[in-house]
Every structure is written in structure tokens, then in C-alpha cells.
PDB file of C-alpha atoms and ligand atoms in Angstrom:
ATOM      1  CA  MET M   1     157.230   4.226  -7.510  1.00 62.00           C
ATOM      2  CA  GLU M   2     154.363   1.732  -7.280  1.00 75.00           C
ATOM      3  CA  GLU M   3     151.765   1.729  -4.568  1.00 84.00           C
ATOM      4  CA  PRO M   4     152.846   0.105  -1.303  1.00 85.00           C
ATOM      5  CA  ALA M   5     150.138  -2.592  -1.476  1.00 89.00           C
ATOM      6  CA  THR M   6     151.361  -3.526  -5.051  1.00 93.00           C
ATOM      7  CA  LEU M   7     154.946  -3.683  -3.959  1.00 95.00           C
ATOM      8  CA  LEU M   8     153.959  -5.838  -0.999  1.00 96.00           C
ATOM      9  CA  ALA M   9     151.943  -8.238  -3.106  1.00 96.00           C
ATOM     10  CA  ASP M  10     154.840  -8.462  -5.535  1.00 96.00           C
ATOM     11  CA  ILE M  11     157.368  -9.350  -2.812  1.00 97.00           C
ATOM     12  CA  GLN M  12     155.001 -11.881  -1.345  1.00 97.00           C
ATOM     13  CA  HIS M  13     154.556 -13.499  -4.748  1.00 98.00           C
ATOM     14  CA  ARG M  14     158.309 -13.693  -5.247  1.00 98.00           C
ATOM     15  CA  ILE M  15     158.744 -15.254  -1.819  1.00 98.00           C
ATOM     16  CA  ALA M  16     155.999 -17.827  -2.631  1.00 98.00           C
ATOM     17  CA  THR M  17     157.614 -18.574  -5.964  1.00 98.00           C
ATOM     18  CA  ALA M  18     161.030 -19.077  -4.521  1.00 98.00           C
ATOM     19  CA  ALA M  19     159.653 -21.270  -1.707  1.00 98.00           C
ATOM     20  CA  LYS M  20     157.892 -23.416  -4.264  1.00 98.00           C
ATOM     21  CA  VAL M  21     161.207 -23.896  -6.157  1.00 97.00           C
ATOM     22  CA  ALA M  22     162.697 -25.218  -2.898  1.00 97.00           C
ATOM     23  CA  ARG M  23     159.651 -27.282  -2.088  1.00 97.00           C
ATOM     24  CA  ARG M  24     158.932 -25.201   0.920  1.00 97.00           C
ATOM     25  CA  GLN M  25     155.694 -23.524   2.127  1.00 96.00           C
ATOM     26  CA  ALA M  26     155.514 -19.717   1.661  1.00 96.00           C
ATOM     27  CA  ASP M  27     154.266 -19.391   5.239  1.00 97.00           C
ATOM     28  CA  GLU M  28     157.543 -20.746   6.513  1.00 97.00           C
ATOM     29  CA  VAL M  29     159.056 -17.335   5.475  1.00 98.00           C
ATOM     30  CA  THR M  30     158.376 -14.144   7.507  1.00 98.00           C
ATOM     31  CA  LEU M  31     158.767 -10.957   5.584  1.00 98.00           C
ATOM     32  CA  VAL M  32     160.345  -8.345   7.864  1.00 98.00           C
ATOM     33  CA  ALA M  33     159.663  -4.918   6.330  1.00 98.00           C
ATOM     34  CA  ILE M  34     162.654  -2.828   7.140  1.00 98.00           C
ATOM     35  CA  SER M  35     161.315   0.672   7.813  1.00 97.00           C
ATOM     36  CA  LYS M  36     164.440   2.364   9.009  1.00 97.00           C
ATOM     37  CA  THR M  37     164.689   6.067   7.952  1.00 96.00           C
ATOM     38  CA  HIS M  38     161.064   6.034   6.764  1.00 95.00           C
ATOM     39  CA  ALA M  39     158.426   8.198   8.487  1.00 94.00           C
ATOM     40  CA  ALA M  40     155.211   6.905  10.015  1.00 95.00           C
ATOM     41  CA  GLU M  41     153.307   8.226   6.971  1.00 94.00           C
ATOM     42  CA  ARG M  42     155.247   5.905   4.732  1.00 93.00           C
ATOM     43  CA  ILE M  43     154.797   2.975   7.018  1.00 96.00           C
ATOM     44  CA  ALA M  44     151.079   3.278   7.602  1.00 95.00           C
ATOM     45  CA  PRO M  45     150.029   2.265   4.045  1.00 95.00           C
ATOM     46  CA  LEU M  46     151.996  -0.965   4.391  1.00 96.00           C
ATOM     47  CA  ILE M  47     150.170  -1.737   7.656  1.00 97.00           C
ATOM     48  CA  ALA M  48     146.865  -0.908   5.867  1.00 95.00           C
ATOM     49  CA  ALA M  49     147.865  -3.463   3.221  1.00 95.00           C
ATOM     50  CA  GLY M  50     148.282  -6.100   5.851  1.00 95.00           C
ATOM     51  CA  GLN M  51     151.960  -6.075   6.632  1.00 97.00           C
ATOM     52  CA  ARG M  52     152.510  -6.664  10.410  1.00 98.00           C
ATOM     53  CA  VAL M  53     156.254  -7.457  10.880  1.00 98.00           C
ATOM     54  CA  PHE M  54     158.637  -4.474  10.700  1.00 98.00           C
ATOM     55  CA  GLY M  55     162.336  -4.024  11.285  1.00 98.00           C
ATOM     56  CA  GLU M  56     164.316  -1.053  12.482  1.00 98.00           C
ATOM     57  CA  ASN M  57     168.107  -0.637  13.013  1.00 97.00           C
ATOM     58  CA  ARG M  58     168.296   2.108  15.626  1.00 98.00           C
ATOM     59  CA  VAL M  59     166.635   1.796  19.080  1.00 98.00           C
ATOM     60  CA  GLN M  60     166.092   5.541  19.475  1.00 97.00           C
ATOM     61  CA  GLU M  61     164.477   5.971  16.023  1.00 97.00           C
ATOM     62  CA  ALA M  62     162.161   2.982  16.734  1.00 98.00           C
ATOM     63  CA  GLU M  63     161.250   4.448  20.124  1.00 97.00           C
ATOM     64  CA  ALA M  64     160.218   7.668  18.383  1.00 97.00           C
ATOM     65  CA  LYS M  65     158.163   6.072  15.573  1.00 97.00           C
ATOM     66  CA  TRP M  66     156.539   2.941  16.768  1.00 97.00           C
ATOM     67  CA  PRO M  67     154.608   3.439  20.052  1.00 96.00           C
ATOM     68  CA  ALA M  68     152.155   5.756  18.201  1.00 96.00           C
ATOM     69  CA  LEU M  69     151.817   3.385  15.208  1.00 96.00           C
ATOM     70  CA  ARG M  70     151.261   0.473  17.573  1.00 95.00           C
ATOM     71  CA  GLU M  71     148.451   2.296  19.379  1.00 95.00           C
ATOM     72  CA  ARG M  72     146.553   2.627  16.174  1.00 94.00           C
ATOM     73  CA  HIS M  73     147.219  -0.873  14.798  1.00 93.00           C
ATOM     74  CA  GLU M  74     146.859  -4.290  16.317  1.00 92.00           C
ATOM     75  CA  GLY M  75     149.277  -7.140  16.130  1.00 96.00           C
ATOM     76  CA  ILE M  76     152.454  -5.350  15.042  1.00 98.00           C
ATOM     77  CA  ALA M  77     155.802  -7.239  15.650  1.00 98.00           C
ATOM     78  CA  LEU M  78     158.903  -5.148  15.712  1.00 98.00           C
ATOM     79  CA  HIS M  79     162.360  -6.566  14.967  1.00 98.00           C
ATOM     80  CA  LEU M  80     165.772  -5.011  15.626  1.00 98.00           C
ATOM     81  CA  VAL M  81     168.268  -5.597  12.814  1.00 98.00           C
ATOM     82  CA  GLY M  82     171.051  -3.206  13.677  1.00 91.00           C
ATOM     83  CA  GLN M  83     174.139  -3.261  16.007  1.00 95.00           C
ATOM     84  CA  LEU M  84     172.966  -3.065  19.613  1.00 98.00           C
ATOM     85  CA  GLN M  85     175.059  -1.271  22.273  1.00 97.00           C
ATOM     86  CA  SER M  86     174.891  -3.082  25.656  1.00 98.00           C
ATOM     87  CA  ASN M  87     173.727   0.133  27.308  1.00 98.00           C
ATOM     88  CA  LYS M  88     170.603   0.058  25.089  1.00 98.00           C
ATOM     89  CA  ALA M  89     169.728  -3.551  25.924  1.00 98.00           C
ATOM     90  CA  GLU M  90     167.008  -2.637  28.328  1.00 98.00           C
ATOM     91  CA  ASP M  91     165.365  -0.296  25.880  1.00 98.00           C
ATOM     92  CA  ALA M  92     165.661  -2.904  23.130  1.00 98.00           C
ATOM     93  CA  VAL M  93     164.053  -5.598  25.304  1.00 98.00           C
ATOM     94  CA  ALA M  94     161.151  -3.297  26.170  1.00 98.00           C
ATOM     95  CA  LEU M  95     160.409  -2.358  22.559  1.00 98.00           C
ATOM     96  CA  PHE M  96     161.312  -5.219  20.273  1.00 98.00           C
ATOM     97  CA  ASP M  97     159.741  -8.615  19.765  1.00 98.00           C
ATOM     98  CA  CYS M  98     162.912 -10.125  18.163  1.00 98.00           C
ATOM     99  CA  ILE M  99     166.556  -9.165  17.869  1.00 98.00           C
ATOM    100  CA  HIS M 100     168.664 -10.123  14.849  1.00 98.00           C
ATOM    101  CA  SER M 101     172.060  -8.736  15.959  1.00 98.00           C
ATOM    102  CA  LEU M 102     173.302 -10.756  18.988  1.00 98.00           C
ATOM    103  CA  ASN M 103     177.050 -10.838  18.184  1.00 98.00           C
ATOM    104  CA  ARG M 104     179.181 -10.926  21.326  1.00 98.00           C
ATOM    105  CA  ALA M 105     179.395 -12.307  24.919  1.00 98.00           C
ATOM    106  CA  SER M 106     178.967  -8.837  26.563  1.00 98.00           C
ATOM    107  CA  LEU M 107     175.706  -8.429  24.746  1.00 98.00           C
ATOM    108  CA  VAL M 108     174.584 -11.902  25.883  1.00 98.00           C
ATOM    109  CA  ALA M 109     175.088 -10.770  29.355  1.00 98.00           C
ATOM    110  CA  ALA M 110     173.400  -7.410  28.922  1.00 98.00           C
ATOM    111  CA  LEU M 111     170.413  -8.986  27.167  1.00 98.00           C
ATOM    112  CA  ALA M 112     170.021 -11.769  29.717  1.00 98.00           C
ATOM    113  CA  LYS M 113     169.988  -9.175  32.519  1.00 98.00           C
ATOM    114  CA  ALA M 114     167.512  -6.912  30.653  1.00 98.00           C
ATOM    115  CA  MET M 115     165.144  -9.803  29.924  1.00 98.00           C
ATOM    116  CA  ASP M 116     165.329 -10.994  33.560  1.00 98.00           C
ATOM    117  CA  LYS M 117     164.507  -7.550  34.866  1.00 98.00           C
ATOM    118  CA  ALA M 118     161.701  -6.951  32.455  1.00 98.00           C
ATOM    119  CA  GLY M 119     160.279 -10.479  32.816  1.00 98.00           C
ATOM    120  CA  ARG M 120     160.121 -10.603  29.093  1.00 98.00           C
ATOM    121  CA  GLN M 121     161.696 -13.202  26.707  1.00 98.00           C
ATOM    122  CA  VAL M 122     162.867 -11.748  23.408  1.00 98.00           C
ATOM    123  CA  PRO M 123     163.974 -14.278  20.776  1.00 98.00           C
ATOM    124  CA  CYS M 124     167.479 -13.487  19.415  1.00 98.00           C
ATOM    125  CA  PHE M 125     169.235 -14.380  16.164  1.00 98.00           C
ATOM    126  CA  VAL M 126     172.989 -14.704  16.505  1.00 98.00           C
ATOM    127  CA  GLN M 127     174.568 -12.567  13.790  1.00 98.00           C
ATOM    128  CA  VAL M 128     177.477 -14.305  12.020  1.00 98.00           C
ATOM    129  CA  ASN M 129     180.163 -12.464  10.107  1.00 98.00           C
ATOM    130  CA  ILE M 130     179.776 -14.899   7.300  1.00 98.00           C
ATOM    131  CA  GLY M 131     182.248 -13.313   4.813  1.00 97.00           C
ATOM    132  CA  ALA M 132     184.872 -12.602   7.463  1.00 96.00           C
ATOM    133  CA  GLU M 133     184.785  -8.902   6.656  1.00 95.00           C
ATOM    134  CA  GLU M 134     186.729  -6.573   8.800  1.00 92.00           C
ATOM    135  CA  GLN M 135     184.054  -3.826   9.037  1.00 87.00           C
ATOM    136  CA  LYS M 136     181.072  -6.131   9.369  1.00 89.00           C
ATOM    137  CA  GLY M 137     179.173  -6.727  12.579  1.00 89.00           C
ATOM    138  CA  GLY M 138     178.636 -10.288  13.636  1.00 96.00           C
ATOM    139  CA  CYS M 139     180.601 -12.943  15.391  1.00 97.00           C
ATOM    140  CA  ALA M 140     183.412 -14.781  13.669  1.00 98.00           C
ATOM    141  CA  ILE M 141     182.506 -18.258  12.509  1.00 98.00           C
ATOM    142  CA  ALA M 142     185.216 -19.658  14.746  1.00 98.00           C
ATOM    143  CA  ASP M 143     183.678 -18.014  17.802  1.00 98.00           C
ATOM    144  CA  LEU M 144     180.122 -19.175  17.139  1.00 98.00           C
ATOM    145  CA  PRO M 145     180.099 -22.371  19.182  1.00 98.00           C
ATOM    146  CA  LEU M 146     181.284 -20.558  22.315  1.00 98.00           C
ATOM    147  CA  LEU M 147     178.830 -17.656  21.861  1.00 98.00           C
ATOM    148  CA  LEU M 148     175.961 -20.007  21.369  1.00 98.00           C
ATOM    149  CA  ALA M 149     176.908 -21.937  24.512  1.00 98.00           C
ATOM    150  CA  GLU M 150     177.082 -18.710  26.393  1.00 98.00           C
ATOM    151  CA  ALA M 151     173.712 -17.571  25.101  1.00 98.00           C
ATOM    152  CA  ARG M 152     172.182 -20.962  26.043  1.00 98.00           C
ATOM    153  CA  ALA M 153     173.770 -20.865  29.435  1.00 98.00           C
ATOM    154  CA  ALA M 154     172.233 -17.358  29.945  1.00 98.00           C
ATOM    155  CA  GLN M 155     168.798 -18.740  28.857  1.00 98.00           C
ATOM    156  CA  ILE M 156     168.525 -16.347  25.935  1.00 98.00           C
ATOM    157  CA  PRO M 157     165.838 -17.749  23.578  1.00 98.00           C
ATOM    158  CA  LEU M 158     167.652 -18.466  20.379  1.00 98.00           C
ATOM    159  CA  ALA M 159     165.694 -17.839  17.123  1.00 98.00           C
ATOM    160  CA  GLY M 160     168.476 -18.960  14.820  1.00 98.00           C
ATOM    161  CA  LEU M 161     171.397 -17.306  12.853  1.00 98.00           C
ATOM    162  CA  MET M 162     171.489 -14.127  10.885  1.00 98.00           C
ATOM    163  CA  CYS M 163     173.916 -12.838   8.227  1.00 98.00           C
ATOM    164  CA  VAL M 164     174.628 -10.041   5.739  1.00 98.00           C
ATOM    165  CA  PRO M 165     176.829 -11.494   2.963  1.00 97.00           C
ATOM    166  CA  PRO M 166     179.663  -9.366   1.368  1.00 97.00           C
ATOM    167  CA  LEU M 167     178.166  -6.790  -0.971  1.00 93.00           C
ATOM    168  CA  GLU M 168     180.234  -7.452  -4.050  1.00 92.00           C
ATOM    169  CA  LEU M 169     179.966 -11.248  -4.052  1.00 96.00           C
ATOM    170  CA  GLU M 170     177.425 -13.778  -5.122  1.00 97.00           C
ATOM    171  CA  PRO M 171     175.377 -14.329  -1.950  1.00 98.00           C
ATOM    172  CA  ALA M 172     174.287 -17.944  -2.459  1.00 98.00           C
ATOM    173  CA  PRO M 173     177.387 -19.652  -1.017  1.00 98.00           C
ATOM    174  CA  PHE M 174     177.175 -17.498   2.117  1.00 98.00           C
ATOM    175  CA  PHE M 175     173.448 -18.320   2.615  1.00 98.00           C
ATOM    176  CA  ALA M 176     174.212 -22.004   2.157  1.00 98.00           C
ATOM    177  CA  LEU M 177     177.051 -21.721   4.743  1.00 98.00           C
ATOM    178  CA  LEU M 178     174.810 -20.023   7.285  1.00 98.00           C
ATOM    179  CA  ALA M 179     172.181 -22.740   6.731  1.00 98.00           C
ATOM    180  CA  LYS M 180     174.894 -25.371   7.377  1.00 98.00           C
ATOM    181  CA  LEU M 181     176.066 -23.671  10.532  1.00 98.00           C
ATOM    182  CA  ALA M 182     172.556 -23.342  11.886  1.00 98.00           C
ATOM    183  CA  ASP M 183     171.952 -27.055  11.175  1.00 98.00           C
ATOM    184  CA  ASP M 184     175.232 -28.033  12.911  1.00 98.00           C
ATOM    185  CA  HIS M 185     174.000 -26.263  15.977  1.00 98.00           C
ATOM    186  CA  GLY M 186     170.421 -27.435  16.028  1.00 98.00           C
ATOM    187  CA  LEU M 187     168.955 -23.996  15.117  1.00 98.00           C
ATOM    188  CA  THR M 188     166.100 -23.640  12.689  1.00 96.00           C
ATOM    189  CA  GLY M 189     165.740 -19.950  12.078  1.00 98.00           C
ATOM    190  CA  LEU M 190     167.613 -18.239   9.261  1.00 98.00           C
ATOM    191  CA  SER M 191     167.416 -14.497   8.935  1.00 99.00           C
ATOM    192  CA  MET M 192     168.986 -13.865   5.500  1.00 98.00           C
ATOM    193  CA  GLY M 193     168.125 -12.096   2.309  1.00 98.00           C
ATOM    194  CA  MET M 194     167.518  -8.434   1.637  1.00 98.00           C
ATOM    195  CA  SER M 195     166.011  -6.466  -1.341  1.00 97.00           C
ATOM    196  CA  ASP M 196     168.489  -7.654  -3.920  1.00 97.00           C
ATOM    197  CA  ASP M 197     168.824 -11.328  -2.870  1.00 98.00           C
ATOM    198  CA  PHE M 198     165.721 -12.494  -0.875  1.00 98.00           C
ATOM    199  CA  ASP M 199     164.594 -14.891  -3.548  1.00 98.00           C
ATOM    200  CA  THR M 200     167.959 -16.702  -3.395  1.00 98.00           C
ATOM    201  CA  ALA M 201     167.884 -16.735   0.401  1.00 98.00           C
ATOM    202  CA  VAL M 202     164.452 -18.319   0.424  1.00 98.00           C
ATOM    203  CA  THR M 203     165.554 -21.092  -1.941  1.00 98.00           C
ATOM    204  CA  LEU M 204     168.346 -21.738   0.470  1.00 98.00           C
ATOM    205  CA  GLY M 205     166.169 -21.969   3.630  1.00 98.00           C
ATOM    206  CA  ALA M 206     165.601 -18.370   4.925  1.00 98.00           C
ATOM    207  CA  THR M 207     162.860 -18.249   7.513  1.00 98.00           C
ATOM    208  CA  HIS M 208     163.104 -14.431   7.834  1.00 98.00           C
ATOM    209  CA  VAL M 209     163.878 -12.057   4.860  1.00 98.00           C
ATOM    210  CA  ARG M 210     164.629  -8.388   5.725  1.00 98.00           C
ATOM    211  CA  VAL M 211     163.425  -6.253   2.818  1.00 98.00           C
ATOM    212  CA  GLY M 212     163.757  -2.445   2.951  1.00 97.00           C
ATOM    213  CA  SER M 213     164.181  -0.600  -0.336  1.00 96.00           C
ATOM    214  CA  ALA M 214     162.132  -2.986  -2.494  1.00 95.00           C
ATOM    215  CA  LEU M 215     159.196  -2.125  -0.287  1.00 95.00           C
ATOM    216  CA  PHE M 216     159.819   1.543   0.564  1.00 92.00           C
ATOM    217  CA  GLY M 217     162.015   2.805  -2.224  1.00 83.00           C
ATOM    218  CA  ALA M 218     165.583   4.025  -1.821  1.00 75.00           C
ATOM    219  CA  ARG M 219     166.468   5.502   1.601  1.00 71.00           C
ATOM    220  CA  GLY M 220     167.288   9.264   1.483  1.00 62.00           C
TER     221      GLY M 220
HETATM  222  C1  PLP L 301     168.836  -1.903   5.952  1.00 92.37           C
HETATM  223  C2  PLP L 301     168.877  -3.318   6.267  1.00 92.37           C
HETATM  224  C3  PLP L 301     168.189  -4.286   5.492  1.00 92.37           C
HETATM  225  C4  PLP L 301     167.310  -3.928   4.394  1.00 92.37           C
HETATM  226  O1  PLP L 301     168.115  -3.646   3.246  1.00 92.37           O
HETATM  227  P1  PLP L 301     167.482  -3.392   1.786  1.00 92.37           P
HETATM  228  O2  PLP L 301     168.624  -3.644   0.863  1.00 92.37           O
HETATM  229  O3  PLP L 301     166.963  -1.958   1.811  1.00 92.37           O
HETATM  230  O4  PLP L 301     166.430  -4.368   1.615  1.00 92.37           O
HETATM  231  C5  PLP L 301     168.302  -5.625   5.924  1.00 92.37           C
HETATM  232  N1  PLP L 301     169.041  -6.030   6.965  1.00 92.37           N
HETATM  233  C6  PLP L 301     169.790  -5.159   7.661  1.00 92.37           C
HETATM  234  C7  PLP L 301     170.683  -5.693   8.729  1.00 92.37           C
HETATM  235  C8  PLP L 301     169.743  -3.803   7.300  1.00 92.37           C
HETATM  236  O5  PLP L 301     170.494  -2.912   8.026  1.00 92.37           O
END
């Protein structure tokens, strides 16, 4: 395994290269380093190398790891990329700076209430089940207009759309479809692309790529 700083520079270079191909600026793309399952000792070298945006998929795990890391380092932004239970909405709003997994009306209501109570606005991506997979989180494409309307009515700050394409298929058509849906709904943010496909996602308009194993190595 390479040094974290080397891996980080390599990924940033690949993002810049993909952006250039698409005639975009590299700084239009935020690299969200997905640190789920990795201990603070593994995360600290990436912070030292300049990475500031991190993603976790479980509220409890993030609550255990990040307050201490944030005390030691300025300017950390923490993103939630996993399924969120409505009863964890208050905890999520308190801890995270962005939520990538808004997927249903009940969660719109829970998050709106939590943001109101905390007096804190947390931008949310609406997660779309882009491949219509039975087991996947995310709202069905057919339900997206209503969910967006509900989120807007509840004054949830909308960051854009998020997806995880089907594992076994070529991801590009799914990224292109997500970009089209965002455009149709006047949304600019696109959270798409993981370790195996972030270059493709950037060429198709990703504003946030979520990269875990390519930065940290395989999860145990
Ligand atoms: C784990 C995870 C990632 C990162 O996956 P890698 O393949 O390790 O880069 C991205 N997005 C979500 C929603 C995840 O759960």
C-alpha cells in the first residue's frame, strides 16, 4: 500500500485529468474521502496531507471517531453517505455538514424538524435508486418529483442528487441519467462516482465523488 499522501495526490490528479477531458475545472469537484470502518490513526495522515472532506455511513461510528479528530484539526467537513433512520435525524444534523441519503418523505419530515430544532441547515442530496434495484436505498425515479417537492416545501436545503449504480453494469449511462434528472429539476449538485468509477463520474458532471478503498485500502 502506498503512503496516504501519495494516494491522495494520485486521486486528485485523476480528478483533474477527468475534469479537463470534460472541459470542467478540477475545483468544481469535491473529493469526499469515505473513512467508514477506518480508525482515527488511519484518517489522521490524510488530514495531514491536506484532505478536509470526509464521509461516514453510520451515525454512531462517526460520533465515536470524529469529535476528537475535529478538536485537533481545523476546517473538517463531515458528510453522511449511508442510510439514515428517522430516529437518528437529530444526531445526524448535529454532527454532519452534508447528507447524501435523503430518500423518503418520512425522512424529509424528520430532518426538517431536526434542522428547525437545532437552528442548523444541513444541505441534503436526494438519493435516487438509479438502477431500480430491489435491495438498493434511494427513491424510485418515478417518486423523485414528489419527494423533491416535499423537501422544498419543508425548506430542506437541496444540494442535488446522489446515486450508486448497479455493481455489475457499466456505470456511465446511470451517471448520465442522474445528471439529466438533476438538470430537469434545476439541481446542480451530483454526488456520484466511487473508487472504481470516479473518473467516469467526473467526465459526466459529478460535483462530489465518494472515494473510500482507493484512498484507505480495502475495508476489513
Ligand atoms: C462505502 C461507500 C463509498 C466508497 O466506496 P469505495 O468503493 O470504497 O470507494 C461511496 N459511497 C457510498 C454510499 C458508500 O457506502
